[in-house]
Amino acid sequence: MPPGNCVKSLTLHTLIPLRRRSNGPLVLNPIHRNLIDSLTELLKGRICVVGVGNRQRGDDGAGPRVIDARDPGADGFWLDAGMAPENYLEPIAQWKPDTILIVDAVVFGGGFGECRLFDRSTIESASVSTHATSLGTLCDYLINRTGARIQLLAIEPKSIGPVNRLSRPVECAVNALAHTLSSLIIRS
């Protein structure tokens, strides 16, 4: 359980990071009800969750850390693809998923630790990626090989630099997402 500015939401049953709006009150941040509703609708059939990112570059490691923080009893295929998701295309395709959810730190202009879903048509425009191969190209390949629905679950980073820990808002978001995804995938 991360220390600091995280609270437990009784209605969402997950950790929700808090964020202060310019000298205003703390507000609930990344796991909004509409995101949970969208994930509930998306996560059907055989599900593959792919964490993408570099653990040695601060918040860029958010994707793999969601994989680490998942409930060990969660169903589905959870894969830490690190900095080279292109190296895992064949294991993903062989698993024959109906849904692929890519989790990655992406600069999309949200608040630090905020989470958003992007479909294939908007991945290229949303993604400021640190990966050798574009996520759009990976998605196109996996769609052609599997016919799966693919979405990017983006986490807005606060700091991408040479450190091996997450910023507090991203750490809270990672734990909240891992809990939420584990719960949704167990029930699917």
mmCIF file with all atom_site columns, C-alpha atoms in Angstrom:
data_model
loop_
_atom_site.group_PDB
_atom_site.id
_atom_site.type_symbol
_atom_site.label_atom_id
_atom_site.label_alt_id
_atom_site.label_comp_id
_atom_site.label_asym_id
_atom_site.label_entity_id
_atom_site.label_seq_id
_atom_site.pdbx_PDB_ins_code
_atom_site.Cartn_x
_atom_site.Cartn_y
_atom_site.Cartn_z
_atom_site.occupancy
_atom_site.B_iso_or_equiv
_atom_site.pdbx_formal_charge
_atom_site.auth_seq_id
_atom_site.auth_comp_id
_atom_site.auth_asym_id
_atom_site.auth_atom_id
_atom_site.pdbx_PDB_model_num
ATOM 1   C CA . MET A 1 1   ? 0.000   0.000   0.000   1.00 0.00 ? 1   MET A CA 1
ATOM 2   C CA . PRO A 1 2   ? 1.631   3.298   -0.997  1.00 0.00 ? 2   PRO A CA 1
ATOM 3   C CA . PRO A 1 3   ? 2.045   5.892   1.739   1.00 0.00 ? 3   PRO A CA 1
ATOM 4   C CA . GLY A 1 4   ? 0.978   9.489   1.471   1.00 0.00 ? 4   GLY A CA 1
ATOM 5   C CA . ASN A 1 5   ? -1.781  11.046  -0.559  1.00 0.00 ? 5   ASN A CA 1
ATOM 6   C CA . CYS A 1 6   ? -3.866  8.003   -1.430  1.00 0.00 ? 6   CYS A CA 1
ATOM 7   C CA . VAL A 1 7   ? -7.307  7.234   -0.083  1.00 0.00 ? 7   VAL A CA 1
ATOM 8   C CA . LYS A 1 8   ? -9.510  4.184   -0.340  1.00 0.00 ? 8   LYS A CA 1
ATOM 9   C CA . SER A 1 9   ? -12.701 4.809   -2.256  1.00 0.00 ? 9   SER A CA 1
ATOM 10  C CA . LEU A 1 10  ? -15.595 2.791   -0.884  1.00 0.00 ? 10  LEU A CA 1
ATOM 11  C CA . THR A 1 11  ? -17.521 3.032   -4.139  1.00 0.00 ? 11  THR A CA 1
ATOM 12  C CA . LEU A 1 12  ? -14.683 2.032   -6.459  1.00 0.00 ? 12  LEU A CA 1
ATOM 13  C CA . HIS A 1 13  ? -12.942 -0.426  -4.109  1.00 0.00 ? 13  HIS A CA 1
ATOM 14  C CA . THR A 1 14  ? -9.553  0.784   -5.244  1.00 0.00 ? 14  THR A CA 1
ATOM 15  C CA . LEU A 1 15  ? -6.873  3.249   -4.239  1.00 0.00 ? 15  LEU A CA 1
ATOM 16  C CA . ILE A 1 16  ? -7.414  6.686   -5.686  1.00 0.00 ? 16  ILE A CA 1
ATOM 17  C CA . PRO A 1 17  ? -4.576  9.207   -5.689  1.00 0.00 ? 17  PRO A CA 1
ATOM 18  C CA . LEU A 1 18  ? -5.383  12.717  -4.599  1.00 0.00 ? 18  LEU A CA 1
ATOM 19  C CA . ARG A 1 19  ? -4.365  15.822  -6.490  1.00 0.00 ? 19  ARG A CA 1
ATOM 20  C CA . ARG A 1 20  ? -4.389  19.441  -5.409  1.00 0.00 ? 20  ARG A CA 1
ATOM 21  C CA . ARG A 1 21  ? -5.711  21.945  -7.930  1.00 0.00 ? 21  ARG A CA 1
ATOM 22  C CA . SER A 1 22  ? -3.823  25.245  -7.687  1.00 0.00 ? 22  SER A CA 1
ATOM 23  C CA . ASN A 1 23  ? -4.292  26.091  -4.007  1.00 0.00 ? 23  ASN A CA 1
ATOM 24  C CA . GLY A 1 24  ? -7.695  24.400  -4.014  1.00 0.00 ? 24  GLY A CA 1
ATOM 25  C CA . PRO A 1 25  ? -8.957  21.264  -2.342  1.00 0.00 ? 25  PRO A CA 1
ATOM 26  C CA . LEU A 1 26  ? -7.626  17.780  -2.970  1.00 0.00 ? 26  LEU A CA 1
ATOM 27  C CA . VAL A 1 27  ? -9.601  16.006  -5.690  1.00 0.00 ? 27  VAL A CA 1
ATOM 28  C CA . LEU A 1 28  ? -9.892  12.359  -6.647  1.00 0.00 ? 28  LEU A CA 1
ATOM 29  C CA . ASN A 1 29  ? -7.637  11.718  -9.584  1.00 0.00 ? 29  ASN A CA 1
ATOM 30  C CA . PRO A 1 30  ? -6.939  8.939   -12.024 1.00 0.00 ? 30  PRO A CA 1
ATOM 31  C CA . ILE A 1 31  ? -9.434  6.097   -11.709 1.00 0.00 ? 31  ILE A CA 1
ATOM 32  C CA . HIS A 1 32  ? -12.669 7.867   -12.553 1.00 0.00 ? 32  HIS A CA 1
ATOM 33  C CA . ARG A 1 33  ? -15.937 5.964   -12.700 1.00 0.00 ? 33  ARG A CA 1
ATOM 34  C CA . ASN A 1 34  ? -16.164 6.401   -16.499 1.00 0.00 ? 34  ASN A CA 1
ATOM 35  C CA . LEU A 1 35  ? -12.705 4.804   -16.906 1.00 0.00 ? 35  LEU A CA 1
ATOM 36  C CA . ILE A 1 36  ? -13.792 1.835   -14.806 1.00 0.00 ? 36  ILE A CA 1
ATOM 37  C CA . ASP A 1 37  ? -16.988 1.571   -16.857 1.00 0.00 ? 37  ASP A CA 1
ATOM 38  C CA . SER A 1 38  ? -14.948 1.648   -20.093 1.00 0.00 ? 38  SER A CA 1
ATOM 39  C CA . LEU A 1 39  ? -12.554 -1.008  -18.776 1.00 0.00 ? 39  LEU A CA 1
ATOM 40  C CA . THR A 1 40  ? -15.478 -3.183  -17.666 1.00 0.00 ? 40  THR A CA 1
ATOM 41  C CA . GLU A 1 41  ? -16.911 -3.012  -21.182 1.00 0.00 ? 41  GLU A CA 1
ATOM 42  C CA . LEU A 1 42  ? -13.518 -3.611  -22.837 1.00 0.00 ? 42  LEU A CA 1
ATOM 43  C CA . LEU A 1 43  ? -12.233 -6.512  -20.766 1.00 0.00 ? 43  LEU A CA 1
ATOM 44  C CA . LYS A 1 44  ? -14.162 -9.417  -22.288 1.00 0.00 ? 44  LYS A CA 1
ATOM 45  C CA . GLY A 1 45  ? -13.005 -12.867 -23.361 1.00 0.00 ? 45  GLY A CA 1
ATOM 46  C CA . ARG A 1 46  ? -9.332  -13.849 -23.239 1.00 0.00 ? 46  ARG A CA 1
ATOM 47  C CA . ILE A 1 47  ? -7.452  -10.829 -21.933 1.00 0.00 ? 47  ILE A CA 1
ATOM 48  C CA . CYS A 1 48  ? -3.790  -9.926  -22.311 1.00 0.00 ? 48  CYS A CA 1
ATOM 49  C CA . VAL A 1 49  ? -2.381  -7.034  -20.267 1.00 0.00 ? 49  VAL A CA 1
ATOM 50  C CA . VAL A 1 50  ? 0.999   -5.810  -21.551 1.00 0.00 ? 50  VAL A CA 1
ATOM 51  C CA . GLY A 1 51  ? 3.113   -3.487  -19.408 1.00 0.00 ? 51  GLY A CA 1
ATOM 52  C CA . VAL A 1 52  ? 5.509   -1.367  -21.462 1.00 0.00 ? 52  VAL A CA 1
ATOM 53  C CA . GLY A 1 53  ? 8.276   0.895   -20.160 1.00 0.00 ? 53  GLY A CA 1
ATOM 54  C CA . ASN A 1 54  ? 11.723  1.310   -18.672 1.00 0.00 ? 54  ASN A CA 1
ATOM 55  C CA . ARG A 1 55  ? 11.916  0.743   -14.897 1.00 0.00 ? 55  ARG A CA 1
ATOM 56  C CA . GLN A 1 56  ? 15.198  2.666   -14.732 1.00 0.00 ? 56  GLN A CA 1
ATOM 57  C CA . ARG A 1 57  ? 13.595  5.901   -15.992 1.00 0.00 ? 57  ARG A CA 1
ATOM 58  C CA . GLY A 1 58  ? 11.198  6.868   -13.217 1.00 0.00 ? 58  GLY A CA 1
ATOM 59  C CA . ASP A 1 59  ? 7.559   7.004   -14.253 1.00 0.00 ? 59  ASP A CA 1
ATOM 60  C CA . ASP A 1 60  ? 8.333   5.414   -17.634 1.00 0.00 ? 60  ASP A CA 1
ATOM 61  C CA . GLY A 1 61  ? 8.347   2.129   -15.674 1.00 0.00 ? 61  GLY A CA 1
ATOM 62  C CA . ALA A 1 62  ? 4.648   2.450   -14.783 1.00 0.00 ? 62  ALA A CA 1
ATOM 63  C CA . GLY A 1 63  ? 3.469   -0.211  -17.264 1.00 0.00 ? 63  GLY A CA 1
ATOM 64  C CA . PRO A 1 64  ? 5.722   -3.016  -15.981 1.00 0.00 ? 64  PRO A CA 1
ATOM 65  C CA . ARG A 1 65  ? 4.967   -2.016  -12.389 1.00 0.00 ? 65  ARG A CA 1
ATOM 66  C CA . VAL A 1 66  ? 1.236   -2.488  -12.976 1.00 0.00 ? 66  VAL A CA 1
ATOM 67  C CA . ILE A 1 67  ? 2.086   -6.055  -13.999 1.00 0.00 ? 67  ILE A CA 1
ATOM 68  C CA . ASP A 1 68  ? 4.136   -6.497  -10.797 1.00 0.00 ? 68  ASP A CA 1
ATOM 69  C CA . ALA A 1 69  ? 1.360   -5.107  -8.574  1.00 0.00 ? 69  ALA A CA 1
ATOM 70  C CA . ARG A 1 70  ? -1.486  -7.229  -9.973  1.00 0.00 ? 70  ARG A CA 1
ATOM 71  C CA . ASP A 1 71  ? -3.341  -9.701  -7.802  1.00 0.00 ? 71  ASP A CA 1
ATOM 72  C CA . PRO A 1 72  ? -1.574  -13.071 -8.199  1.00 0.00 ? 72  PRO A CA 1
ATOM 73  C CA . GLY A 1 73  ? -4.982  -14.704 -8.658  1.00 0.00 ? 73  GLY A CA 1
ATOM 74  C CA . ALA A 1 74  ? -5.988  -12.485 -11.580 1.00 0.00 ? 74  ALA A CA 1
ATOM 75  C CA . ASP A 1 75  ? -6.942  -14.302 -14.748 1.00 0.00 ? 75  ASP A CA 1
ATOM 76  C CA . GLY A 1 76  ? -5.579  -13.475 -18.169 1.00 0.00 ? 76  GLY A CA 1
ATOM 77  C CA . PHE A 1 77  ? -2.094  -13.225 -19.612 1.00 0.00 ? 77  PHE A CA 1
ATOM 78  C CA . TRP A 1 78  ? -0.073  -10.477 -17.876 1.00 0.00 ? 78  TRP A CA 1
ATOM 79  C CA . LEU A 1 79  ? 3.202   -9.641  -19.590 1.00 0.00 ? 79  LEU A CA 1
ATOM 80  C CA . ASP A 1 80  ? 6.024   -7.278  -18.638 1.00 0.00 ? 80  ASP A CA 1
ATOM 81  C CA . ALA A 1 81  ? 7.323   -6.307  -22.089 1.00 0.00 ? 81  ALA A CA 1
ATOM 82  C CA . GLY A 1 82  ? 9.762   -3.738  -20.728 1.00 0.00 ? 82  GLY A CA 1
ATOM 83  C CA . MET A 1 83  ? 11.360  -1.447  -23.296 1.00 0.00 ? 83  MET A CA 1
ATOM 84  C CA . ALA A 1 84  ? 11.007  -3.829  -26.227 1.00 0.00 ? 84  ALA A CA 1
ATOM 85  C CA . PRO A 1 85  ? 7.382   -4.935  -26.634 1.00 0.00 ? 85  PRO A CA 1
ATOM 86  C CA . GLU A 1 86  ? 8.194   -5.967  -30.207 1.00 0.00 ? 86  GLU A CA 1
ATOM 87  C CA . ASN A 1 87  ? 10.098  -8.937  -28.722 1.00 0.00 ? 87  ASN A CA 1
ATOM 88  C CA . TYR A 1 88  ? 6.844   -10.318 -27.248 1.00 0.00 ? 88  TYR A CA 1
ATOM 89  C CA . LEU A 1 89  ? 4.553   -10.185 -30.271 1.00 0.00 ? 89  LEU A CA 1
ATOM 90  C CA . GLU A 1 90  ? 4.650   -13.917 -30.918 1.00 0.00 ? 90  GLU A CA 1
ATOM 91  C CA . PRO A 1 91  ? 3.854   -15.039 -27.336 1.00 0.00 ? 91  PRO A CA 1
ATOM 92  C CA . ILE A 1 92  ? 0.955   -12.566 -27.297 1.00 0.00 ? 92  ILE A CA 1
ATOM 93  C CA . ALA A 1 93  ? -0.353  -13.773 -30.669 1.00 0.00 ? 93  ALA A CA 1
ATOM 94  C CA . GLN A 1 94  ? 0.001   -17.446 -29.677 1.00 0.00 ? 94  GLN A CA 1
ATOM 95  C CA . TRP A 1 95  ? -2.117  -16.846 -26.578 1.00 0.00 ? 95  TRP A CA 1
ATOM 96  C CA . LYS A 1 96  ? -4.972  -15.805 -28.937 1.00 0.00 ? 96  LYS A CA 1
ATOM 97  C CA . PRO A 1 97  ? -6.409  -12.950 -26.874 1.00 0.00 ? 97  PRO A CA 1
ATOM 98  C CA . ASP A 1 98  ? -9.756  -11.325 -27.579 1.00 0.00 ? 98  ASP A CA 1
ATOM 99  C CA . THR A 1 99  ? -8.605  -8.127  -25.858 1.00 0.00 ? 99  THR A CA 1
ATOM 100 C CA . ILE A 1 100 ? -5.122  -6.639  -25.496 1.00 0.00 ? 100 ILE A CA 1
ATOM 101 C CA . LEU A 1 101 ? -4.611  -3.804  -23.041 1.00 0.00 ? 101 LEU A CA 1
ATOM 102 C CA . ILE A 1 102 ? -1.249  -2.042  -23.313 1.00 0.00 ? 102 ILE A CA 1
ATOM 103 C CA . VAL A 1 103 ? -0.308  -0.121  -20.161 1.00 0.00 ? 103 VAL A CA 1
ATOM 104 C CA . ASP A 1 104 ? 2.313   2.583   -20.634 1.00 0.00 ? 104 ASP A CA 1
ATOM 105 C CA . ALA A 1 105 ? 3.404   6.001   -19.399 1.00 0.00 ? 105 ALA A CA 1
ATOM 106 C CA . VAL A 1 106 ? 2.307   8.489   -22.041 1.00 0.00 ? 106 VAL A CA 1
ATOM 107 C CA . VAL A 1 107 ? 2.469   12.271  -22.103 1.00 0.00 ? 107 VAL A CA 1
ATOM 108 C CA . PHE A 1 108 ? -1.068  13.241  -23.129 1.00 0.00 ? 108 PHE A CA 1
ATOM 109 C CA . GLY A 1 109 ? -1.501  16.484  -21.178 1.00 0.00 ? 109 GLY A CA 1
ATOM 110 C CA . GLY A 1 110 ? -3.387  15.140  -18.169 1.00 0.00 ? 110 GLY A CA 1
ATOM 111 C CA . GLY A 1 111 ? -2.612  15.559  -14.493 1.00 0.00 ? 111 GLY A CA 1
ATOM 112 C CA . PHE A 1 112 ? 0.282   13.548  -13.086 1.00 0.00 ? 112 PHE A CA 1
ATOM 113 C CA . GLY A 1 113 ? -0.907  9.985   -12.514 1.00 0.00 ? 113 GLY A CA 1
ATOM 114 C CA . GLU A 1 114 ? -4.079  10.523  -14.541 1.00 0.00 ? 114 GLU A CA 1
ATOM 115 C CA . CYS A 1 115 ? -5.162  7.521   -16.602 1.00 0.00 ? 115 CYS A CA 1
ATOM 116 C CA . ARG A 1 116 ? -6.897  7.459   -19.991 1.00 0.00 ? 116 ARG A CA 1
ATOM 117 C CA . LEU A 1 117 ? -7.837  4.858   -22.571 1.00 0.00 ? 117 LEU A CA 1
ATOM 118 C CA . PHE A 1 118 ? -6.853  5.377   -26.196 1.00 0.00 ? 118 PHE A CA 1
ATOM 119 C CA . ASP A 1 119 ? -8.082  3.222   -29.062 1.00 0.00 ? 119 ASP A CA 1
ATOM 120 C CA . ARG A 1 120 ? -5.954  2.258   -32.056 1.00 0.00 ? 120 ARG A CA 1
ATOM 121 C CA . SER A 1 121 ? -7.030  5.268   -34.089 1.00 0.00 ? 121 SER A CA 1
ATOM 122 C CA . THR A 1 122 ? -5.628  7.696   -31.497 1.00 0.00 ? 122 THR A CA 1
ATOM 123 C CA . ILE A 1 123 ? -2.573  5.841   -30.196 1.00 0.00 ? 123 ILE A CA 1
ATOM 124 C CA . GLU A 1 124 ? -0.080  7.535   -32.516 1.00 0.00 ? 124 GLU A CA 1
ATOM 125 C CA . SER A 1 125 ? -1.306  11.037  -31.729 1.00 0.00 ? 125 SER A CA 1
ATOM 126 C CA . ALA A 1 126 ? -1.433  10.407  -27.971 1.00 0.00 ? 126 ALA A CA 1
ATOM 127 C CA . SER A 1 127 ? 1.841   8.624   -27.618 1.00 0.00 ? 127 SER A CA 1
ATOM 128 C CA . VAL A 1 128 ? 5.121   10.277  -26.821 1.00 0.00 ? 128 VAL A CA 1
ATOM 129 C CA . SER A 1 129 ? 6.921   6.990   -26.669 1.00 0.00 ? 129 SER A CA 1
ATOM 130 C CA . THR A 1 130 ? 10.382  5.991   -25.525 1.00 0.00 ? 130 THR A CA 1
ATOM 131 C CA . HIS A 1 131 ? 10.201  2.664   -27.346 1.00 0.00 ? 131 HIS A CA 1
ATOM 132 C CA . ALA A 1 132 ? 12.127  1.664   -30.447 1.00 0.00 ? 132 ALA A CA 1
ATOM 133 C CA . THR A 1 133 ? 9.021   0.525   -32.330 1.00 0.00 ? 133 THR A CA 1
ATOM 134 C CA . SER A 1 134 ? 5.889   2.659   -32.305 1.00 0.00 ? 134 SER A CA 1
ATOM 135 C CA . LEU A 1 135 ? 2.965   1.305   -30.322 1.00 0.00 ? 135 LEU A CA 1
ATOM 136 C CA . GLY A 1 136 ? 0.748   1.912   -33.367 1.00 0.00 ? 136 GLY A CA 1
ATOM 137 C CA . THR A 1 137 ? 2.861   -0.439  -35.480 1.00 0.00 ? 137 THR A CA 1
ATOM 138 C CA . LEU A 1 138 ? 2.724   -3.080  -32.741 1.00 0.00 ? 138 LEU A CA 1
ATOM 139 C CA . CYS A 1 139 ? -1.046  -2.702  -32.503 1.00 0.00 ? 139 CYS A CA 1
ATOM 140 C CA . ASP A 1 140 ? -1.461  -3.067  -36.271 1.00 0.00 ? 140 ASP A CA 1
ATOM 141 C CA . TYR A 1 141 ? 0.587   -6.278  -36.262 1.00 0.00 ? 141 TYR A CA 1
ATOM 142 C CA . LEU A 1 142 ? -1.361  -7.757  -33.324 1.00 0.00 ? 142 LEU A CA 1
ATOM 143 C CA . ILE A 1 143 ? -4.726  -6.814  -34.834 1.00 0.00 ? 143 ILE A CA 1
ATOM 144 C CA . ASN A 1 144 ? -3.743  -8.559  -38.087 1.00 0.00 ? 144 ASN A CA 1
ATOM 145 C CA . ARG A 1 145 ? -2.456  -11.652 -36.250 1.00 0.00 ? 145 ARG A CA 1
ATOM 146 C CA . THR A 1 146 ? -5.166  -12.009 -33.603 1.00 0.00 ? 146 THR A CA 1
ATOM 147 C CA . GLY A 1 147 ? -8.169  -9.867  -34.520 1.00 0.00 ? 147 GLY A CA 1
ATOM 148 C CA . ALA A 1 148 ? -8.125  -8.685  -30.890 1.00 0.00 ? 148 ALA A CA 1
ATOM 149 C CA . ARG A 1 149 ? -9.515  -5.407  -29.599 1.00 0.00 ? 149 ARG A CA 1
ATOM 150 C CA . ILE A 1 150 ? -6.522  -3.309  -28.561 1.00 0.00 ? 150 ILE A CA 1
ATOM 151 C CA . GLN A 1 151 ? -6.466  -0.268  -26.337 1.00 0.00 ? 151 GLN A CA 1
ATOM 152 C CA . LEU A 1 152 ? -3.720  1.739   -24.693 1.00 0.00 ? 152 LEU A CA 1
ATOM 153 C CA . LEU A 1 153 ? -4.197  2.493   -21.004 1.00 0.00 ? 153 LEU A CA 1
ATOM 154 C CA . ALA A 1 154 ? -2.015  5.578   -20.606 1.00 0.00 ? 154 ALA A CA 1
ATOM 155 C CA . ILE A 1 155 ? -0.688  6.946   -17.328 1.00 0.00 ? 155 ILE A CA 1
ATOM 156 C CA . GLU A 1 156 ? 0.460   10.575  -17.359 1.00 0.00 ? 156 GLU A CA 1
ATOM 157 C CA . PRO A 1 157 ? 4.061   10.619  -16.024 1.00 0.00 ? 157 PRO A CA 1
ATOM 158 C CA . LYS A 1 158 ? 5.405   13.250  -13.677 1.00 0.00 ? 158 LYS A CA 1
ATOM 159 C CA . SER A 1 159 ? 9.082   12.456  -14.073 1.00 0.00 ? 159 SER A CA 1
ATOM 160 C CA . ILE A 1 160 ? 10.967  10.424  -16.647 1.00 0.00 ? 160 ILE A CA 1
ATOM 161 C CA . GLY A 1 161 ? 14.594  10.441  -15.658 1.00 0.00 ? 161 GLY A CA 1
ATOM 162 C CA . PRO A 1 162 ? 17.390  8.157   -14.505 1.00 0.00 ? 162 PRO A CA 1
ATOM 163 C CA . VAL A 1 163 ? 15.790  6.894   -11.282 1.00 0.00 ? 163 VAL A CA 1
ATOM 164 C CA . ASN A 1 164 ? 14.316  3.489   -10.540 1.00 0.00 ? 164 ASN A CA 1
ATOM 165 C CA . ARG A 1 165 ? 11.303  4.636   -8.516  1.00 0.00 ? 165 ARG A CA 1
ATOM 166 C CA . LEU A 1 166 ? 7.942   6.103   -9.434  1.00 0.00 ? 166 LEU A CA 1
ATOM 167 C CA . SER A 1 167 ? 6.725   9.548   -8.443  1.00 0.00 ? 167 SER A CA 1
ATOM 168 C CA . ARG A 1 168 ? 4.023   9.485   -5.766  1.00 0.00 ? 168 ARG A CA 1
ATOM 169 C CA . PRO A 1 169 ? 1.059   10.263  -8.095  1.00 0.00 ? 169 PRO A CA 1
ATOM 170 C CA . VAL A 1 170 ? 2.140   7.609   -10.590 1.00 0.00 ? 170 VAL A CA 1
ATOM 171 C CA . GLU A 1 171 ? 2.807   5.057   -7.836  1.00 0.00 ? 171 GLU A CA 1
ATOM 172 C CA . CYS A 1 172 ? -0.726  5.609   -6.536  1.00 0.00 ? 172 CYS A CA 1
ATOM 173 C CA . ALA A 1 173 ? -2.134  5.260   -10.055 1.00 0.00 ? 173 ALA A CA 1
ATOM 174 C CA . VAL A 1 174 ? -0.145  2.052   -10.664 1.00 0.00 ? 174 VAL A CA 1
ATOM 175 C CA . ASN A 1 175 ? -1.485  0.455   -7.490  1.00 0.00 ? 175 ASN A CA 1
ATOM 176 C CA . ALA A 1 176 ? -5.036  1.590   -8.218  1.00 0.00 ? 176 ALA A CA 1
ATOM 177 C CA . LEU A 1 177 ? -4.882  0.263   -11.789 1.00 0.00 ? 177 LEU A CA 1
ATOM 178 C CA . ALA A 1 178 ? -3.360  -3.064  -10.742 1.00 0.00 ? 178 ALA A CA 1
ATOM 179 C CA . HIS A 1 179 ? -6.119  -3.554  -8.180  1.00 0.00 ? 179 HIS A CA 1
ATOM 180 C CA . THR A 1 180 ? -8.882  -2.449  -10.543 1.00 0.00 ? 180 THR A CA 1
ATOM 181 C CA . LEU A 1 181 ? -7.659  -4.539  -13.493 1.00 0.00 ? 181 LEU A CA 1
ATOM 182 C CA . SER A 1 182 ? -7.150  -7.599  -11.286 1.00 0.00 ? 182 SER A CA 1
ATOM 183 C CA . SER A 1 183 ? -10.698 -7.270  -9.965  1.00 0.00 ? 183 SER A CA 1
ATOM 184 C CA . LEU A 1 184 ? -12.224 -6.774  -13.410 1.00 0.00 ? 184 LEU A CA 1
ATOM 185 C CA . ILE A 1 185 ? -10.291 -9.601  -15.045 1.00 0.00 ? 185 ILE A CA 1
ATOM 186 C CA . ILE A 1 186 ? -11.086 -12.059 -12.246 1.00 0.00 ? 186 ILE A CA 1
ATOM 187 C CA . ARG A 1 187 ? -14.767 -11.325 -12.808 1.00 0.00 ? 187 ARG A CA 1
ATOM 188 C CA . SER A 1 188 ? -14.678 -11.464 -16.609 1.00 0.00 ? 188 SER A CA 1
#
